[in-house]
Amino acid sequence: PDSGSEIYFKGDLVRNWNSAKARALGIETVHQNRALSEQQSIYANVFLGREKTNALGFVKRKEEIEQTEKLMRTIGYTSKVWTPSSSVNKLSGGERQGVAISRAILFDSQLVLLDEPTTGLDPVSRGELWDVIRDRVAQGTTVLLTTQYLEEADQLANQIVVIDHGR
């Protein structure tokens, strides 16, 4: 926002906006470029910055791996080639998108911003992602979706806004 803008979330004015504050408020974003740590594992990316820890501060890797496996299966990634411990840089574009989306939906966010989430997905994965989005909306999550695909907007949106040349 520019210096004259104010950001409100659930009726409250939010000051000093940043990604950590957004996450704390239940807002997640899946960027078009996915914003993943390529050298780390799938599960490390899913829990990046929100590692599950025990009372002594040690990371609960087994629990993170199990949750990642379940979550990836939920959104339709059933490849036998990767495991949650696989490095992200070994994944296809669509699989990387799945990791980014998994990260956004894992934490029961109230608002999920999806920037062209189906770019790079095969038709089957695209349909499975649509089902995940519909499921999140049915559970009460607000989803703001940007897409270039009118069919996708028609299938998923309650309201559609077309922006042409910035207007």
CSV table of N, CA, C and O in Angstrom, one decimal, residues 33 58 83 91 127 151 166:
chain,number,residue,atom,x,y,z
A,33,ASN,N,5.7,-17.4,-8.1
A,33,ASN,CA,7.1,-18.0,-8.2
A,33,ASN,C,7.3,-19.0,-7.1
A,33,ASN,O,8.4,-19.5,-6.9
A,58,PHE,N,13.4,-28.9,20.6
A,58,PHE,CA,13.8,-29.7,19.5
A,58,PHE,C,12.7,-29.9,18.4
A,58,PHE,O,11.5,-30.1,18.8
A,83,THR,N,9.6,-38.4,-1.5
A,83,THR,CA,9.1,-38.6,-0.1
A,83,THR,C,9.2,-37.2,0.5
A,83,THR,O,9.8,-36.3,0.0
A,91,LEU,N,12.0,-31.7,-7.7
A,91,LEU,CA,10.6,-31.8,-8.1
A,91,LEU,C,10.3,-31.0,-9.4
A,91,LEU,O,10.9,-30.1,-9.7
A,127,GLY,N,-7.3,-30.3,-11.5
A,127,GLY,CA,-8.7,-30.6,-11.0
A,127,GLY,C,-8.6,-30.9,-9.5
A,127,GLY,O,-9.6,-30.6,-8.8
A,151,GLU,N,-12.1,-20.2,-17.3
A,151,GLU,CA,-12.8,-21.4,-16.9
A,151,GLU,C,-12.5,-21.6,-15.4
A,151,GLU,O,-13.4,-22.0,-14.7
A,166,GLY,N,-4.7,-2.8,-15.8
A,166,GLY,CA,-4.6,-2.2,-14.5
A,166,GLY,C,-5.9,-1.5,-13.9
A,166,GLY,O,-5.9,-0.9,-12.9
